[in-house]
Coordinates of N, CA, C and O in Angstrom, one line a residue:
X30 N 1.3 -36.7 -12.7 CA 0.9 -35.6 -11.9 C -0.6 -36.0 -11.6 O -1.5 -36.4 -12.1
X31 N -0.7 -36.0 -10.3 CA -1.9 -36.2 -9.4 C -3.0 -35.6 -9.6 O -3.0 -34.3 -10.3
X32 N -4.3 -36.1 -9.3 CA -5.6 -35.5 -9.4 C -5.4 -34.3 -8.6 O -5.4 -34.2 -7.7
X33 N -6.0 -33.0 -9.1 CA -5.9 -32.0 -8.6 C -4.7 -31.3 -8.4 O -4.8 -29.9 -7.8
X34 N -4.0 -31.6 -9.0 CA -2.8 -30.9 -9.4 C -2.7 -29.9 -10.1 O -3.2 -30.1 -11.1
X35 N -2.3 -28.5 -9.8 CA -2.2 -27.5 -10.7 C -1.0 -27.1 -10.8 O -0.2 -26.5 -9.9
X36 N -0.4 -27.1 -12.0 CA 0.9 -26.3 -12.2 C 1.1 -25.3 -11.9 O -0.1 -24.2 -11.9
X37 N 2.6 -24.7 -11.1 CA 2.5 -23.4 -10.8 C 2.6 -22.3 -11.9 O 3.3 -22.7 -12.8
X38 N 1.9 -21.0 -12.1 CA 1.8 -20.5 -12.8 C 3.7 -19.5 -13.0 O 3.3 -19.4 -12.1
X39 N 3.9 -19.6 -14.0 CA 5.3 -18.6 -13.8 C 5.3 -17.2 -13.6 O 6.4 -17.2 -12.5
X40 N 4.2 -16.2 -13.1 CA 4.1 -15.2 -12.8 C 3.6 -14.8 -11.7 O 3.3 -13.5 -11.3
X41 N 3.4 -15.9 -11.1 CA 2.7 -15.7 -9.5 C 3.5 -15.6 -8.4 O 3.1 -15.8 -7.4
X42 N 4.8 -15.3 -8.6 CA 5.5 -15.2 -7.5 C 6.1 -16.7 -6.8 O 5.8 -17.6 -7.5
X43 N 6.9 -16.5 -6.0 CA 7.2 -17.8 -5.5 C 6.7 -18.0 -4.1 O 6.5 -17.2 -3.4
X44 N 6.9 -19.2 -3.6 CA 6.4 -19.5 -2.1 C 7.2 -18.7 -1.2 O 8.5 -18.8 -1.4
X45 N 6.3 -18.6 0.1 CA 7.5 -18.3 1.3 C 8.3 -19.5 2.1 O 8.8 -19.4 2.8
X46 N 8.2 -20.6 1.3 CA 9.5 -21.8 2.1 C 10.7 -21.4 1.7 O 11.4 -22.2 1.5
X47 N 11.2 -20.6 1.2 CA 12.3 -19.7 0.5 C 13.2 -19.9 2.0 O 12.9 -19.6 3.0
X48 N 14.6 -19.9 1.6 CA 15.7 -20.1 3.1 C 15.4 -18.8 3.7 O 15.2 -19.3 5.1
X49 N 15.2 -17.8 3.4 CA 15.1 -16.4 4.3 C 13.5 -16.0 4.1 O 12.7 -16.3 3.5
X50 N 13.4 -15.8 5.5 CA 12.0 -15.3 5.9 C 11.6 -13.8 4.9 O 12.7 -13.1 4.2
X51 N 10.3 -13.7 4.5 CA 10.1 -12.5 3.7 C 10.7 -11.6 4.6 O 11.4 -10.3 3.8
X52 N 10.4 -11.2 5.6 CA 11.3 -9.8 6.3 C 12.4 -10.1 6.2 O 13.4 -8.7 5.8
X53 N 13.2 -10.9 6.7 CA 15.0 -10.9 6.2 C 15.0 -10.5 5.1 O 16.3 -9.6 4.9
X54 N 14.6 -10.9 3.6 CA 14.8 -10.9 2.7 C 15.0 -9.4 2.2 O 15.2 -8.8 1.5
X55 N 13.4 -8.9 2.6 CA 13.0 -7.4 2.4 C 14.0 -6.0 2.9 O 14.3 -5.0 2.7
X56 N 14.5 -6.9 4.2 CA 15.6 -5.7 5.1 C 17.0 -6.2 4.6 O 17.4 -4.7 4.3
X57 N 17.0 -7.0 3.9 CA 18.5 -7.1 3.0 C 18.5 -6.2 2.1 O 19.5 -5.4 1.7
X58 N 17.2 -6.5 1.1 CA 17.2 -5.8 0.1 C 17.5 -4.3 0.1 O 17.7 -3.5 -0.8
X59 N 16.4 -3.8 0.8 CA 16.1 -2.4 1.3 C 17.3 -1.6 1.6 O 17.6 -0.8 1.4
X60 N 17.3 -2.3 2.7 CA 18.3 -1.5 3.8 C 17.7 -0.4 4.4 O 16.7 0.2 3.9
X61 N 18.1 -0.3 5.6 CA 17.9 0.8 6.4 C 16.5 0.8 7.1 O 15.7 1.9 7.5
X62 N 15.9 -0.3 7.3 CA 14.9 -0.5 8.2 C 14.9 -1.7 9.2 O 15.9 -2.5 9.3
X63 N 14.1 -1.6 10.1 CA 13.9 -2.5 11.4 C 12.6 -3.2 11.5 O 11.4 -2.4 11.5
X64 N 12.4 -4.4 11.0 CA 11.3 -5.3 10.8 C 10.2 -4.9 12.2 O 11.2 -5.1 13.3
X65 N 9.1 -5.0 12.3 CA 8.2 -4.8 13.4 C 7.4 -5.7 13.3 O 7.5 -6.7 14.6
X66 N 6.7 -6.1 12.4 CA 5.6 -7.5 12.4 C 5.2 -7.4 10.8 O 5.1 -6.7 10.2
X67 N 4.7 -8.9 10.6 CA 4.0 -9.3 9.6 C 2.2 -8.6 9.6 O 1.9 -9.0 10.8
X68 N 2.0 -8.0 9.0 CA 0.6 -7.6 8.5 C -0.5 -7.9 7.7 O 0.2 -8.5 6.9
X69 N -1.6 -8.7 8.1 CA -2.4 -9.4 6.8 C -1.9 -10.5 6.5 O -0.8 -11.3 7.2
X70 N -2.5 -11.1 5.5 CA -2.4 -12.5 5.1 C -2.4 -12.5 3.6 O -2.6 -13.3 3.3
X71 N -1.8 -11.6 2.9 CA -1.9 -11.6 1.5 C -1.1 -12.7 0.9 O -0.3 -13.0 1.2
X72 N -2.0 -13.0 0.0 CA -1.6 -14.3 -0.9 C -0.1 -13.8 -1.9 O 0.8 -14.4 -2.0
X73 N -0.2 -12.6 -2.4 CA 0.6 -12.5 -3.6 C 1.4 -11.2 -2.9 O 3.0 -11.3 -3.2
X74 N 1.2 -10.3 -2.1 CA 1.6 -9.2 -1.5 C 2.1 -9.6 -0.2 O 1.2 -9.5 0.8
X75 N 3.1 -9.4 0.2 CA 3.1 -9.9 1.6 C 3.6 -8.2 2.2 O 4.2 -7.7 1.7
X76 N 3.1 -8.2 3.1 CA 2.9 -6.6 3.8 C 3.6 -6.8 5.4 O 3.4 -7.5 6.3
X77 N 4.7 -5.7 5.6 CA 5.5 -5.6 6.6 C 5.4 -4.4 7.2 O 5.1 -3.4 6.5
X78 N 5.1 -4.2 8.6 CA 5.4 -2.8 9.4 C 6.7 -3.1 10.0 O 7.5 -3.7 10.6
X79 N 7.4 -1.7 9.5 CA 9.0 -1.7 9.9 C 9.1 0.1 10.1 O 8.4 0.6 10.4
X80 N 10.0 0.2 10.8 CA 10.5 1.5 11.2 C 11.9 1.9 10.3 O 12.7 0.7 9.7
X81 N 11.8 3.1 10.1 CA 13.5 3.5 9.4 C 14.1 3.6 10.2 O 14.1 3.7 11.6
X82 N 15.7 3.4 10.0 CA 16.9 3.5 11.3 C 17.4 4.8 11.4 O 18.2 5.1 11.6
X83 N 16.7 5.7 10.2 CA 17.3 7.5 10.6 C 17.3 7.7 11.7 O 16.2 7.2 12.9
X84 N 16.8 8.9 12.0 CA 16.8 9.6 13.4 C 15.5 9.8 13.8 O 15.3 9.7 15.0
X85 N 14.4 10.1 12.8 CA 13.1 9.6 13.2 C 12.5 8.7 13.3 O 11.1 8.3 14.1
X86 N 13.2 7.4 13.2 CA 12.5 6.0 13.6 C 10.8 5.8 12.8 O 10.4 5.8 13.4
X87 N 10.7 6.6 11.6 CA 9.5 6.3 11.1 C 8.7 5.5 10.9 O 9.5 4.3 10.1
X88 N 7.5 4.9 11.3 CA 7.0 3.8 11.0 C 6.3 4.0 9.1 O 6.0 4.7 8.8
X89 N 6.8 2.4 8.8 CA 6.4 2.7 7.2 C 5.9 1.1 7.0 O 6.0 0.3 8.1
X90 N 5.4 1.2 6.0 CA 4.5 -0.4 5.4 C 5.2 -0.8 4.0 O 5.6 0.2 3.5
X91 N 5.9 -1.9 4.4 CA 6.3 -2.3 2.9 C 6.1 -3.6 2.4 O 5.7 -4.5 3.2
X92 N 5.2 -3.4 1.0 CA 4.6 -4.8 0.4 C 5.7 -5.4 -0.5 O 6.3 -4.5 -0.9
X93 N 5.9 -6.7 -0.3 CA 7.2 -7.4 -0.9 C 6.3 -8.0 -2.3 O 5.4 -9.2 -1.3
X94 N 6.7 -8.2 -2.9 CA 6.1 -9.3 -4.1 C 7.2 -10.4 -4.4 O 8.1 -9.4 -5.3
X95 N 7.3 -11.2 -4.0 CA 8.9 -12.0 -4.4 C 8.4 -12.9 -5.8 O 7.3 -13.4 -6.3
X96 N 9.2 -12.5 -6.6 CA 9.2 -12.8 -8.3 C 9.6 -14.5 -8.7 O 10.3 -14.8 -7.3
X97 N 8.8 -15.1 -9.0 CA 9.3 -16.6 -9.5 C 9.8 -16.5 -10.9 O 10.0 -15.5 -11.6
X98 N 10.2 -17.5 -11.3 CA 11.0 -18.2 -12.5 C 10.0 -17.3 -13.5 O 8.9 -17.8 -13.5
X99 N 10.3 -16.7 -14.5 CA 10.0 -16.2 -15.5 C 8.8 -15.0 -15.5 O 8.0 -14.6 -15.9
X100 N 8.6 -14.2 -14.3 CA 7.9 -13.1 -14.1 C 8.5 -11.9 -14.8 O 9.6 -11.8 -14.9
X101 N 7.5 -11.4 -15.6 CA 7.6 -10.5 -16.6 C 8.1 -9.1 -15.9 O 7.9 -9.2 -14.4
X102 N 9.0 -8.2 -16.4 CA 9.7 -6.9 -15.9 C 8.2 -6.2 -15.3 O 7.2 -6.3 -15.9
X103 N 8.5 -5.4 -14.1 CA 7.4 -4.8 -13.5 C 7.5 -3.2 -13.8 O 6.9 -2.6 -13.6
X104 N 8.4 -3.1 -14.9 CA 8.6 -1.7 -15.3 C 7.7 -0.6 -15.8 O 7.5 0.4 -15.1
X105 N 6.4 -1.2 -16.4 CA 5.7 -0.4 -16.5 C 4.5 0.1 -15.3 O 4.1 0.9 -15.2
X106 N 4.6 -0.9 -14.4 CA 3.7 -0.7 -13.2 C 4.6 0.4 -12.3 O 4.2 1.4 -11.9
X107 N 6.0 0.4 -12.3 CA 6.8 1.2 -11.6 C 6.6 2.7 -12.3 O 6.6 3.8 -11.7
X108 N 6.8 2.3 -13.5 CA 6.4 4.0 -14.4 C 5.1 4.5 -13.8 O 4.8 5.9 -13.7
X109 N 3.9 3.7 -13.8 CA 2.8 4.1 -13.7 C 2.3 4.7 -11.8 O 1.9 5.8 -11.3
X110 N 3.4 4.2 -11.2 CA 3.6 4.3 -10.0 C 4.3 6.2 -10.0 O 3.9 7.1 -9.2
X111 N 5.5 6.1 -10.3 CA 6.1 7.1 -10.5 C 5.2 8.7 -11.2 O 5.0 9.4 -10.7
X112 N 4.3 8.2 -12.1 CA 3.7 8.9 -12.9 C 2.4 9.8 -11.8 O 2.2 10.8 -11.8
X113 N 2.0 8.9 -11.0 CA 0.9 9.0 -10.0 C 1.4 9.9 -9.1 O 1.0 10.7 -8.8
X114 N 2.5 9.5 -8.8 CA 3.6 10.3 -7.4 C 3.5 11.6 -8.0 O 3.7 13.0 -7.2
X115 N 4.1 11.8 -9.2 CA 4.4 13.1 -10.1 C 3.1 14.2 -10.1 O 2.9 15.4 -9.9
X116 N 2.0 13.5 -10.2 CA 0.9 14.2 -10.4 C 0.1 14.6 -9.0 O -0.2 15.6 -9.3
X117 N 0.5 13.9 -8.1 CA 0.0 14.1 -6.6 C 1.0 14.8 -5.9 O 0.9 14.0 -4.4
X118 N 1.5 15.6 -5.9 CA 2.6 16.3 -5.0 C 1.8 16.8 -3.8 O 0.8 17.0 -3.8
X119 N 2.2 16.5 -2.6 CA 1.8 17.1 -1.0 C 1.0 18.5 -1.4 O 0.1 18.8 -0.8
X120 N 1.5 19.4 -1.9 CA 1.2 20.7 -2.1 C 0.0 20.9 -3.1 O -1.0 21.7 -2.5
X121 N 0.0 19.7 -3.8 CA -1.4 20.1 -4.9 C -2.5 19.1 -4.3 O -3.4 18.9 -4.8
X122 N -2.0 18.1 -3.7 CA -3.0 17.0 -3.1 C -2.6 16.6 -1.8 O -2.6 15.5 -1.5
X123 N -2.8 17.6 -0.7 CA -2.5 17.1 0.8 C -3.8 15.8 1.1 O -2.8 15.5 2.1
X124 N -4.4 15.6 0.7 CA -5.3 14.8 1.5 C -5.3 13.2 0.6 O -5.8 12.4 0.8
X125 N -4.1 13.2 -0.4 CA -3.6 12.0 -0.8 C -2.4 11.6 -0.3 O -1.3 12.2 -0.6
X126 N -2.1 10.2 -0.5 CA -0.7 9.5 0.1 C -0.2 8.5 -0.7 O -0.7 7.2 -0.3
X127 N 0.0 9.0 -2.1 CA 0.6 7.7 -2.9 C 1.6 6.8 -2.0 O 2.5 7.7 -1.3
X128 N 2.2 5.6 -2.9 CA 3.5 5.0 -2.3 C 4.5 6.2 -2.4 O 4.8 6.6 -3.3
X129 N 5.7 6.0 -1.5 CA 6.9 6.6 -1.5 C 7.9 6.0 -2.0 O 8.8 6.6 -2.8
X130 N 8.2 4.7 -2.5 CA 8.9 4.2 -2.8 C 8.6 2.9 -3.6 O 7.8 2.2 -3.1
X131 N 8.6 2.9 -4.8 CA 8.6 1.2 -5.4 C 10.3 1.0 -6.0 O 11.2 1.9 -6.6
X132 N 10.8 -0.3 -5.6 CA 12.2 -0.7 -6.0 C 11.8 -2.1 -6.2 O 11.1 -3.2 -5.8
X133 N 12.4 -2.4 -7.8 CA 12.4 -3.7 -8.2 C 14.1 -4.2 -8.5 O 14.6 -3.4 -8.9
X134 N 13.9 -5.4 -7.8 CA 15.1 -6.1 -7.8 C 15.1 -7.2 -8.7 O 14.2 -7.6 -9.1
X135 N 16.0 -8.1 -8.8 CA 16.1 -9.8 -10.1 C 15.0 -10.4 -9.0 O 14.3 -11.4 -9.9
X136 N 15.1 -10.5 -7.6 CA 14.2 -11.5 -7.0 C 12.6 -11.0 -6.6 O 11.6 -11.6 -6.2
X137 N 12.6 -9.5 -6.2 CA 11.3 -9.0 -5.6 C 11.4 -8.1 -6.2 O 11.7 -6.7 -7.0
X138 N 10.1 -7.3 -5.8 CA 9.8 -5.8 -5.8 C 8.8 -5.3 -4.7 O 8.6 -6.2 -4.0
X139 N 9.4 -4.1 -4.3 CA 8.8 -3.6 -3.0 C 8.3 -2.1 -3.3 O 8.4 -1.2 -3.7
X140 N 6.9 -2.2 -2.3 CA 6.3 -0.8 -2.6 C 6.6 -0.4 -0.8 O 6.4 -1.4 0.0
X141 N 7.1 1.1 -1.1 CA 7.0 1.5 0.4 C 6.0 2.8 0.9 O 5.7 3.7 0.0
X142 N 5.3 2.9 2.0 CA 4.6 4.1 2.3 C 4.6 4.1 4.0 O 4.9 3.2 4.7
X143 N 4.3 5.4 4.2 CA 4.1 5.7 5.6 C 2.8 4.7 6.4 O 1.9 4.9 5.4
X144 N 3.6 4.5 7.2 CA 2.4 3.4 8.2 C 1.4 4.5 8.9 O 1.7 5.6 9.2
X145 N 0.0 3.9 8.7 CA -1.1 5.2 9.4 C -1.8 3.9 10.4 O -1.7 2.8 10.2
X146 N -2.6 4.5 11.3 CA -3.0 4.0 12.0 C -3.9 2.8 11.9 O -3.9 1.8 12.4
X147 N -4.9 2.9 11.4 CA -5.9 2.3 11.2 C -6.6 2.5 9.4 O -6.5 3.2 8.8
X148 N -7.6 1.8 9.2 CA -8.4 1.8 8.1 C -9.9 2.4 8.6 O -10.0 2.3 9.5
X149 N -10.6 2.7 7.9 CA -11.5 3.7 8.0 C -12.4 2.1 8.6 O -13.5 2.6 9.3
X150 N -12.5 1.2 8.1 CA -13.5 0.4 8.5 C -13.1 -0.1 9.8 O -14.1 -0.4 10.5
X151 N -12.1 0.0 10.1 CA -11.4 -0.7 11.6 C -12.1 0.6 12.5 O -12.6 0.2 13.4
X152 N -11.9 1.7 11.7 CA -12.5 3.2 13.1 C -14.0 3.1 13.1 O -14.5 2.6 14.5
X153 N -14.5 2.6 12.1 CA -16.0 2.4 12.1 C -16.8 1.5 12.9 O -17.7 1.5 13.9
X154 N -15.9 0.4 13.1 CA -16.2 -1.0 13.9 C -15.7 -0.8 15.4 O -16.4 -1.4 16.3
X155 N -15.1 0.3 15.5 CA -14.5 0.4 17.2 C -15.1 1.4 18.2 O -16.1 1.9 17.5
X156 N -15.1 1.2 19.4 CA -15.7 1.8 20.2 C -14.7 2.9 20.7 O -13.7 2.7 20.9
X157 N -15.2 3.9 21.0 CA -16.7 4.6 20.9 C -16.7 5.1 19.4 O -16.1 4.9 18.5
X158 N -18.4 4.9 19.3 CA -18.8 5.2 17.9 C -18.5 6.4 17.6 O -18.4 7.1 18.2
X159 N -18.5 6.8 16.1 CA -17.9 8.0 15.5 C -19.4 8.9 15.7 O -20.6 8.4 15.9
X160 N -19.1 10.2 16.0 CA -20.4 11.0 16.3 C -20.6 11.7 14.8 O -19.6 11.5 14.2
X161 N -21.9 12.3 14.7 CA -22.3 12.7 13.6 C -20.9 13.7 12.9 O -20.7 13.8 11.7
X162 N -20.7 14.5 13.7 CA -19.5 15.6 13.1 C -18.6 14.9 13.0 O -17.6 15.4 11.6
X163 N -18.0 14.0 13.5 CA -16.7 12.9 12.8 C -16.4 12.3 11.4 O -16.5 12.2 10.9
X164 N -18.6 11.5 11.5 CA -18.7 11.0 10.2 C -18.5 12.3 9.1 O -18.0 11.9 7.8
X165 N -19.1 13.4 9.4 CA -18.9 14.8 8.3 C -17.4 14.9 8.1 O -17.1 15.2 6.8
X166 N -16.7 14.7 9.0 CA -15.1 15.6 8.8 C -14.9 14.2 8.1 O -14.0 14.7 6.8
X167 N -15.0 13.1 8.0 CA -14.1 12.0 7.7 C -14.9 12.0 6.0 O -13.9 12.2 5.1
X168 N -16.2 12.2 5.5 CA -16.8 12.3 4.5 C -16.2 13.7 3.6 O -15.7 13.3 2.4
X169 N -16.1 14.8 4.4 CA -15.4 15.9 3.9 C -14.3 15.5 3.4 O -13.6 15.7 2.3
X170 N -13.1 14.6 4.1 CA -11.6 14.6 3.8 C -11.5 13.4 2.7 O -10.7 13.8 1.7
X171 N -12.6 12.7 2.4 CA -12.4 11.9 1.7 C -13.2 12.6 0.3 O -12.6 12.0 -0.8
X172 N -14.2 13.4 0.2 CA -14.7 13.9 -1.0 C -13.2 15.1 -1.6 O -12.9 14.9 -2.9
X173 N -12.6 15.5 -0.6 CA -11.4 16.6 -1.1 C -10.7 15.8 -1.7 O -10.0 16.0 -2.5
X174 N -10.1 14.6 -1.1 CA -9.1 13.7 -1.8 C -9.5 13.1 -3.0 O -8.7 13.4 -4.1
X175 N -10.9 13.1 -3.1 CA -11.2 12.2 -4.1 C -11.1 13.8 -5.4 O -10.7 13.5 -6.8
X176 N -11.7 14.5 -5.2 CA -11.4 16.1 -5.8 C -9.5 16.5 -6.3 O -9.5 16.4 -7.4
X177 N -9.3 16.2 -5.4 CA -7.6 16.3 -5.7 C -6.9 15.3 -6.6 O -6.4 15.9 -7.5
X178 N -7.5 14.3 -6.3 CA -7.2 13.2 -7.6 C -7.5 13.5 -9.1 O -6.8 13.5 -10.0
X179 N -8.8 13.6 -9.0 CA -9.6 13.7 -10.3 C -9.1 15.0 -10.9 O -8.8 15.0 -12.3
X180 N -8.6 15.9 -10.0 CA -8.2 17.2 -11.2 C -6.9 17.4 -11.3 O -6.4 17.7 -12.5
X181 N -5.9 15.7 -11.2 CA -4.8 15.7 -11.5 C -4.9 14.7 -12.4 O -3.7 13.8 -12.6
X182 N -5.7 13.9 -12.8 CA -5.9 12.6 -13.6 C -5.7 11.2 -12.9 O -5.3 10.6 -13.7
X183 N -6.2 11.3 -11.8 CA -5.8 10.0 -11.1 C -7.3 9.5 -10.4 O -8.0 10.4 -9.8
X184 N -7.7 8.4 -10.7 CA -8.8 7.8 -10.2 C -8.5 6.7 -8.8 O -7.4 6.3 -8.9
X185 N -9.3 6.6 -7.9 CA -9.2 5.8 -6.9 C -9.4 4.2 -7.4 O -8.7 3.5 -7.2
X186 N -10.6 4.2 -7.9 CA -10.5 2.9 -8.6 C -11.2 1.7 -7.5 O -11.7 0.5 -8.3
X187 N -11.2 1.7 -6.0 CA -12.0 0.5 -5.3 C -12.3 1.7 -4.3 O -11.3 1.3 -3.1
X188 N -12.9 2.2 -4.3 CA -13.5 2.8 -2.9 C -13.9 2.5 -2.0 O -15.4 1.7 -2.3
X189 N -13.4 2.0 -0.6 CA -14.0 1.3 0.1 C -13.6 1.4 1.5 O -12.5 2.2 1.7
X190 N -14.3 1.0 2.9 CA -13.8 1.7 4.0 C -12.1 1.2 4.5 O -11.6 1.4 4.7
X191 N -12.0 -0.1 3.7 CA -10.8 -0.8 3.8 C -9.8 -0.3 3.2 O -8.5 -0.4 3.5
X192 N -9.9 0.9 2.2 CA -8.9 1.4 1.4 C -8.6 3.0 1.7 O -8.2 3.8 1.1
X193 N -9.4 3.5 2.8 CA -9.0 4.5 3.4 C -8.0 4.6 4.8 O -8.7 4.0 5.7
X194 N -6.8 5.2 4.8 CA -6.4 5.2 5.8 C -6.5 6.5 7.0 O -6.9 7.5 6.3
X195 N -6.5 6.0 8.3 CA -6.4 7.1 9.1 C -5.4 7.2 10.0 O -4.7 6.3 10.5
X196 N -5.3 8.7 10.1 CA -4.1 8.8 11.1 C -4.7 8.8 12.5 O -5.6 8.1 12.6
X197 N -4.3 8.5 13.8 CA -4.4 8.2 15.0 C -5.1 9.6 15.4 O -6.0 9.7 16.3
X198 N -5.0 10.8 14.6 CA -6.0 11.8 14.9 C -6.7 12.1 14.2 O -7.4 13.8 14.0
X199 N -7.2 11.0 13.2 CA -8.1 11.2 12.4 C -8.1 12.0 10.9 O -9.4 12.1 10.2
X200 N -7.0 12.2 10.5 CA -6.9 12.5 9.3 C -7.1 11.1 8.2 O -6.7 10.4 8.6
X201 N -7.9 11.4 7.0 CA -7.9 10.6 6.4 C -7.0 10.5 5.1 O -7.2 11.6 4.5
X202 N -6.7 9.3 4.4 CA -6.2 9.3 3.3 C -6.4 7.8 2.3 O -6.2 6.8 2.7
X203 N -7.2 8.4 1.2 CA -7.5 6.9 0.5 C -6.0 6.6 -0.3 O -5.0 7.1 -0.7
X204 N -6.0 5.4 -0.3 CA -4.8 4.7 -1.3 C -5.2 3.4 -2.3 O -6.5 3.6 -2.3
X205 N -4.7 2.7 -3.1 CA -5.1 2.3 -4.3 C -5.2 3.3 -5.5 O -6.4 3.2 -5.8
X206 N -4.1 3.6 -5.7 CA -5.0 5.1 -6.8 C -4.4 4.3 -8.1 O -3.4 3.5 -8.4
X207 N -5.0 5.0 -9.3 CA -4.6 4.4 -10.4 C -4.7 5.7 -11.3 O -5.6 6.7 -11.2
X208 N -3.6 5.8 -12.6 CA -4.0 6.7 -13.6 C -5.3 6.3 -14.4 O -5.7 5.4 -14.6
X209 N -5.7 7.8 -14.5 CA -6.9 7.7 -15.6 C -6.8 9.2 -16.5 O -6.1 9.8 -16.2
X210 N -7.7 9.0 -17.5 CA -7.6 10.4 -18.2 C -8.7 10.7 -18.4 O -9.9 10.0 -19.0
X211 N -9.4 11.8 -17.4 CA -11.0 11.6 -17.4 C -11.0 13.7 -17.4 O -9.7 14.4 -17.5

């Protein structure tokens, strides 16, 4: 091994130089989706924007983790995601949008959620600038979401503008949720 060579850690996933592209692999494994575009440059989770093939053609985001040799089961993470979803049904937490689907296969794990227009960070940087009323409305929605999560034993864990998603009509949803016992 040459100088500067670092052996691959067995739980860090596999490189994307596999025969099929990430999007082809994800579409084959999940089914019912049409690939639209790759989003971001995530190192471990590849993010794809897709649409569902049902009558609604709903836009969705699929995060793909390609498993390497020796990757441990992700069952504990799946259980935590199911628990968060169970604790935050839409009627009890209308300002929160947890992942809609987690699926683990032999070769990969997938997270899927509804696609939303932008992040709060992108909207703050865009023109026209938010007016004071819009800023108050977004702050109010974020505080409502945090209250709803905390009432159901879920915390955010990483509150920042990149982790708050916005619809095209200005509804705010935080994401990256974690279980907690508060």
